[in-house]
PDB file of C-alpha atoms in Angstrom:
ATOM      1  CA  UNK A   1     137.041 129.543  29.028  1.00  0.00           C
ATOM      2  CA  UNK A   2     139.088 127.563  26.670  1.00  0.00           C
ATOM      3  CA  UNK A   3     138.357 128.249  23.216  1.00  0.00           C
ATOM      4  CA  UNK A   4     138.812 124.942  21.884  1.00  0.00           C
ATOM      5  CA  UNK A   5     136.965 123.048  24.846  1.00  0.00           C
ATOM      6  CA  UNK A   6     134.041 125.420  23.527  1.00  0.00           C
ATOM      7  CA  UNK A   7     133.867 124.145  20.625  1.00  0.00           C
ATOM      8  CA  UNK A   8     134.595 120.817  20.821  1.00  0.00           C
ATOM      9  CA  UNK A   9     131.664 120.753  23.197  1.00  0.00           C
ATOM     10  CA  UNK A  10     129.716 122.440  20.372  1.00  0.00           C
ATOM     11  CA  UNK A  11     130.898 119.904  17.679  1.00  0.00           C
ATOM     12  CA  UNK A  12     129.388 117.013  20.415  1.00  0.00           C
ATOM     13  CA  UNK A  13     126.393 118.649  20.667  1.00  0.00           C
ATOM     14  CA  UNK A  14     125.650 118.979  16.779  1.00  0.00           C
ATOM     15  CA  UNK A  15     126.792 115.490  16.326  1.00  0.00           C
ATOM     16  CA  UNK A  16     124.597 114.563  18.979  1.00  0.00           C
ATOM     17  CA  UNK A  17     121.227 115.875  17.024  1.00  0.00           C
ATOM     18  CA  UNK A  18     122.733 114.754  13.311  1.00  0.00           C
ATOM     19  CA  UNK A  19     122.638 111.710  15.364  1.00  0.00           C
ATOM     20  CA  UNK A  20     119.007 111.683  16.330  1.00  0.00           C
ATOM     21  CA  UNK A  21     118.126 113.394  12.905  1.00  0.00           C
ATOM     22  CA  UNK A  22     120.191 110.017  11.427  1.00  0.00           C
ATOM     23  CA  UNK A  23     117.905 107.896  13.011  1.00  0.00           C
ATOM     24  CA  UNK A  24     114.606 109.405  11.788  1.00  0.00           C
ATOM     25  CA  UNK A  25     112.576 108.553   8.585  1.00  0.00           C
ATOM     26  CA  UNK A  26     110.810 109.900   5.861  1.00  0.00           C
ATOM     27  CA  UNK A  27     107.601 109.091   8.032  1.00  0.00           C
ATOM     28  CA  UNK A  28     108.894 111.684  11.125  1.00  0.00           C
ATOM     29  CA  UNK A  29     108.765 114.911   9.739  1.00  0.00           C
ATOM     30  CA  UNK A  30     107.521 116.453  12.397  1.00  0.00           C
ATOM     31  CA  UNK A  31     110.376 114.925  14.620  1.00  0.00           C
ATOM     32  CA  UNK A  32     112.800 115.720  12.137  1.00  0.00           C
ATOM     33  CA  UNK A  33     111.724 119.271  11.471  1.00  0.00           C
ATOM     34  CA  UNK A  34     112.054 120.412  14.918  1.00  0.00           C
ATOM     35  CA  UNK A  35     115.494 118.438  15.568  1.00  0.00           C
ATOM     36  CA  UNK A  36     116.604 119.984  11.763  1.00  0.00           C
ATOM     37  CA  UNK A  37     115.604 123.627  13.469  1.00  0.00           C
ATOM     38  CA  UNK A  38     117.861 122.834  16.516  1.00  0.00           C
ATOM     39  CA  UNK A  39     120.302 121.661  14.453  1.00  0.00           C
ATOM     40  CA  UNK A  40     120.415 124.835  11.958  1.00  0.00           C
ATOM     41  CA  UNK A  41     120.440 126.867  14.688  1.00  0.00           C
ATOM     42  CA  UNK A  42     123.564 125.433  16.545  1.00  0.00           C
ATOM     43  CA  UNK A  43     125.182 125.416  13.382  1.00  0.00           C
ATOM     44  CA  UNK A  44     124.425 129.214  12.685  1.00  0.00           C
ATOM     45  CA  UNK A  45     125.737 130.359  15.614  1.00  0.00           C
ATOM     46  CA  UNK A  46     128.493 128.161  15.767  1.00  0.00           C
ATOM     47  CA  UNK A  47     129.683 129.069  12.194  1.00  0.00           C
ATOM     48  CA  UNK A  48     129.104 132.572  12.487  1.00  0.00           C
ATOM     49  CA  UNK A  49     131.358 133.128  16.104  1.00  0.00           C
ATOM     50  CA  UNK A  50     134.037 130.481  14.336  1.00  0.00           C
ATOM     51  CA  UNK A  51     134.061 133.278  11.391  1.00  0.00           C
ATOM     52  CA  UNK A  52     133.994 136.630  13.332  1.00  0.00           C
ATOM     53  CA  UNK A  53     136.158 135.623  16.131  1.00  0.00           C
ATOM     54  CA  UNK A  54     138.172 132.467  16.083  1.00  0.00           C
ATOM     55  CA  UNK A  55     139.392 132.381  12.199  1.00  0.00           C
ATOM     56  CA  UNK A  56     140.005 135.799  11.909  1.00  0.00           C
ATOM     57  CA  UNK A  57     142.720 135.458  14.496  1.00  0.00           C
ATOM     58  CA  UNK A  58     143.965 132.630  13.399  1.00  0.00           C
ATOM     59  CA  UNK A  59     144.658 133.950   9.818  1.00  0.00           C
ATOM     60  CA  UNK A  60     147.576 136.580  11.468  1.00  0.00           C
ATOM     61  CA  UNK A  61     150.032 133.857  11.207  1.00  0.00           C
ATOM     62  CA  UNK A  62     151.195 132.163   8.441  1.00  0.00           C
ATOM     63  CA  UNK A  63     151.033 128.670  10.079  1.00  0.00           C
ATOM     64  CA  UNK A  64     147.185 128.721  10.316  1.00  0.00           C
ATOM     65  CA  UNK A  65     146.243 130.883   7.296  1.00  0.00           C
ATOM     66  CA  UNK A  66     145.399 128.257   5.055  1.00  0.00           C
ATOM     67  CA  UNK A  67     143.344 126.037   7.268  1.00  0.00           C
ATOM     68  CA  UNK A  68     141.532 128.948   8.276  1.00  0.00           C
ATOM     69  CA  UNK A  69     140.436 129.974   4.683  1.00  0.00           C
ATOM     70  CA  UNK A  70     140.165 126.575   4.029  1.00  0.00           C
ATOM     71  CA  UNK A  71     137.642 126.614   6.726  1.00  0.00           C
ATOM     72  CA  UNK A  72     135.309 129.906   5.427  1.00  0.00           C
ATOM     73  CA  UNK A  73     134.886 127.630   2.407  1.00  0.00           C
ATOM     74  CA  UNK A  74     133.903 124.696   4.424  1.00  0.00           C
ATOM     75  CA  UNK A  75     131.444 127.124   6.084  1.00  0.00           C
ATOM     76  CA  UNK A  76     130.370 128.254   2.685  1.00  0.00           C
ATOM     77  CA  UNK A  77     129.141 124.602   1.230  1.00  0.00           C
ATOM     78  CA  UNK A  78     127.282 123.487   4.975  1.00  0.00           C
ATOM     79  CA  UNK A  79     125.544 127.126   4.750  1.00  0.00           C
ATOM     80  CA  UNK A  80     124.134 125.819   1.153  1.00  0.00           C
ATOM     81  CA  UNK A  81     123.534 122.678   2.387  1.00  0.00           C
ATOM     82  CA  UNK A  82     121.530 124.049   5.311  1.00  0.00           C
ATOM     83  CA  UNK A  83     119.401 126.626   3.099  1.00  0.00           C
ATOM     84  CA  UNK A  84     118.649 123.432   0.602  1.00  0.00           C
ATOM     85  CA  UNK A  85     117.736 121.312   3.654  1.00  0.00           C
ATOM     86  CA  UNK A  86     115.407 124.040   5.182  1.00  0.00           C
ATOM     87  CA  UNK A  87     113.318 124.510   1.652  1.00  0.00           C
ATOM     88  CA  UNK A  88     112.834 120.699   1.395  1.00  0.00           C
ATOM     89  CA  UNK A  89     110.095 118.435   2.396  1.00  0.00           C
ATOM     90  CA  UNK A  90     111.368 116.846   5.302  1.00  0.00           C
ATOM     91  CA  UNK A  91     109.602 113.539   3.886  1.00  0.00           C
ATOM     92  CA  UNK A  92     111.370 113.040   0.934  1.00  0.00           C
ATOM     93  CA  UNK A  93     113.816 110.600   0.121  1.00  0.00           C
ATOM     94  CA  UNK A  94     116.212 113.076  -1.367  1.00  0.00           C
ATOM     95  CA  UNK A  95     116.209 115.107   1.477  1.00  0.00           C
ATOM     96  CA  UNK A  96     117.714 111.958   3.611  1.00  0.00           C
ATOM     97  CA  UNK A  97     120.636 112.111   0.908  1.00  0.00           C
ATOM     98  CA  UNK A  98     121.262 115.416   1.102  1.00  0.00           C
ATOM     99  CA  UNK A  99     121.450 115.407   5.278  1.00  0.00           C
ATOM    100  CA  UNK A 100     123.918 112.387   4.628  1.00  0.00           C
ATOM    101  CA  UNK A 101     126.245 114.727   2.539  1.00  0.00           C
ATOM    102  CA  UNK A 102     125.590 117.908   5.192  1.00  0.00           C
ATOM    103  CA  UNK A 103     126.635 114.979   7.760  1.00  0.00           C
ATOM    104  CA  UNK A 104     129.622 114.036   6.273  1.00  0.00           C
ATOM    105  CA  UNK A 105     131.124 117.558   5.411  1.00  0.00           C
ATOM    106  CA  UNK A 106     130.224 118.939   9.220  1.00  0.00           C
ATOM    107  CA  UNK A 107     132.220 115.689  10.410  1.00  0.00           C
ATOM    108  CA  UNK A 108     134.807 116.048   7.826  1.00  0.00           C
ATOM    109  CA  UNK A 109     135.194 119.772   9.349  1.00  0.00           C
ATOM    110  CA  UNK A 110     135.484 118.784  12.417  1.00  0.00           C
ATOM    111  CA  UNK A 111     138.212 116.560  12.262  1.00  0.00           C
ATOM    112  CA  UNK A 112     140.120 118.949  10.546  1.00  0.00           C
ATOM    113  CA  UNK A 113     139.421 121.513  13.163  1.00  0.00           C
ATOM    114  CA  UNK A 114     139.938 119.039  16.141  1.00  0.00           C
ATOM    115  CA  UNK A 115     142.685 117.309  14.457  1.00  0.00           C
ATOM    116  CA  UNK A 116     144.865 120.030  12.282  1.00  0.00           C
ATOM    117  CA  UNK A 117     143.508 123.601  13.726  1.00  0.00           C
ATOM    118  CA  UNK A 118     143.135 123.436  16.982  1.00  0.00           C
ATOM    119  CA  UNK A 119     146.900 121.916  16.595  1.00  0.00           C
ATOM    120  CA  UNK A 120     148.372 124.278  14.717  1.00  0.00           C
ATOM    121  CA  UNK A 121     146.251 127.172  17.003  1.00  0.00           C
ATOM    122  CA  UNK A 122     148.226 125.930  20.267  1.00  0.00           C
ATOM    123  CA  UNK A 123     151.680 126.528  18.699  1.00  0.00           C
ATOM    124  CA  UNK A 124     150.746 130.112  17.664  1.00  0.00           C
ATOM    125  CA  UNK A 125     148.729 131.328  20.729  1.00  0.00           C
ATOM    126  CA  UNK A 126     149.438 131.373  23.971  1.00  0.00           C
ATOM    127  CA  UNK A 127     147.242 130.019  26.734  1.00  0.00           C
ATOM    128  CA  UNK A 128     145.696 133.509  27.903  1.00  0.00           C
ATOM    129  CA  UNK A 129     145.305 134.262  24.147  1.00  0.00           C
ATOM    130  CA  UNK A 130     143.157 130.955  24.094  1.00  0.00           C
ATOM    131  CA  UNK A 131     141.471 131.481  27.476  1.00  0.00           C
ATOM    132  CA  UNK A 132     140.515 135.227  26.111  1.00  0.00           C
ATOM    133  CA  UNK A 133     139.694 133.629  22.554  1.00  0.00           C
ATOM    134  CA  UNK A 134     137.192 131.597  24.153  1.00  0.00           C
ATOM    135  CA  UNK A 135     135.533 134.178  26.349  1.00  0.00           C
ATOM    136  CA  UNK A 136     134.824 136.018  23.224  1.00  0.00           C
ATOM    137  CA  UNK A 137     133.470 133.042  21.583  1.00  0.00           C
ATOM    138  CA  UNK A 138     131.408 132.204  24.525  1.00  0.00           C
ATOM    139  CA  UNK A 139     130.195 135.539  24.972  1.00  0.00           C
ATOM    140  CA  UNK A 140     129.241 135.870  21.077  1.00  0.00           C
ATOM    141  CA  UNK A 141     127.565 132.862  21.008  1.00  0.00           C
ATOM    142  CA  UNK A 142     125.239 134.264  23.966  1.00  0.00           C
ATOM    143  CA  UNK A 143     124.359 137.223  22.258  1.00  0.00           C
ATOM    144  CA  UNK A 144     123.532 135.168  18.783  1.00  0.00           C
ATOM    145  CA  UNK A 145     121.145 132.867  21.310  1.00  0.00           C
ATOM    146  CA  UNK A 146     119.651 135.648  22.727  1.00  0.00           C
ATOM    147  CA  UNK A 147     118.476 137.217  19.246  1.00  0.00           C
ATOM    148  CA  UNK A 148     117.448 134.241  18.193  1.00  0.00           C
ATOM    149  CA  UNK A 149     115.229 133.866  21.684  1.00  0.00           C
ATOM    150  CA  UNK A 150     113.315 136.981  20.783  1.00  0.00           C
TER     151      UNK A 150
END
């Protein structure tokens, strides 16, 4: 599988629940917890096979070192975000704010990814480097499901 179809299809799918999450209120924590678990979920995964597959690689050449560090850090601040996010009441006020600022920095990130990365990635790999880069993210990402499943 491609690796950047993969995730782009993940990036839809998170901003598909930050969607529904947008649209909640203070009044819908239930709701909102169980779409915030979904949604801290997809993101763990997705973070974690970005970090042990897909930036790794990319870091070998010097056109995509930089974004890909830039990128750890990225994954650093939505990781805070996400540990702040699970500890709060889901009914306060504050907690809306913060999910506005975890919304903004995972769309922020993606753009860059979509828009610079993935770029940049093309020129440096070749298509069966990409194809194999994406059956290792795919195949990661089933094993990080799986745990989570048990």
């Amino acid at each position: 599988m491609n690796a950047f179809t993969l995730l782009k299809q993940d990036h839809e799918k998170m901003a598909g629940i930050m969607e529904k999450i947008d649209g909640t209120t203070e009044r819908a924590t239930k709701g909102r917890e169980e779409l915030f678990t979904q949604l801290k979920n997809e993101l763990d995964i997705h973070a974690r096979i970005e970090e042990e597959i897909l930036y790794p690689t990319l870091e070998e050449y010097e056109e995509t070192r930089d974004i890909s560090l830039e990128a750890y850090e990225e994954h650093a601040l939505v990781k805070q975000l996400l540990e702040e996010l699970a500890a709060a009441p889901k009914d306060d006020e504050r907690w809306t704010a913060k999910f506005t600022v975890l919304n903004e920095n995972v769309e922020h990130h993606v753009e860059e990814e979509e828009g610079e990365m993935f770029k940049k990635a093309r020129k440096v790999l070749s298509e069966d480097e990409i194809e194999n880069l994406g059956d290792r993210l795919q195949e990661a990402k089933q094993l990080q499901k799986s745990a989570i499943a048990r």
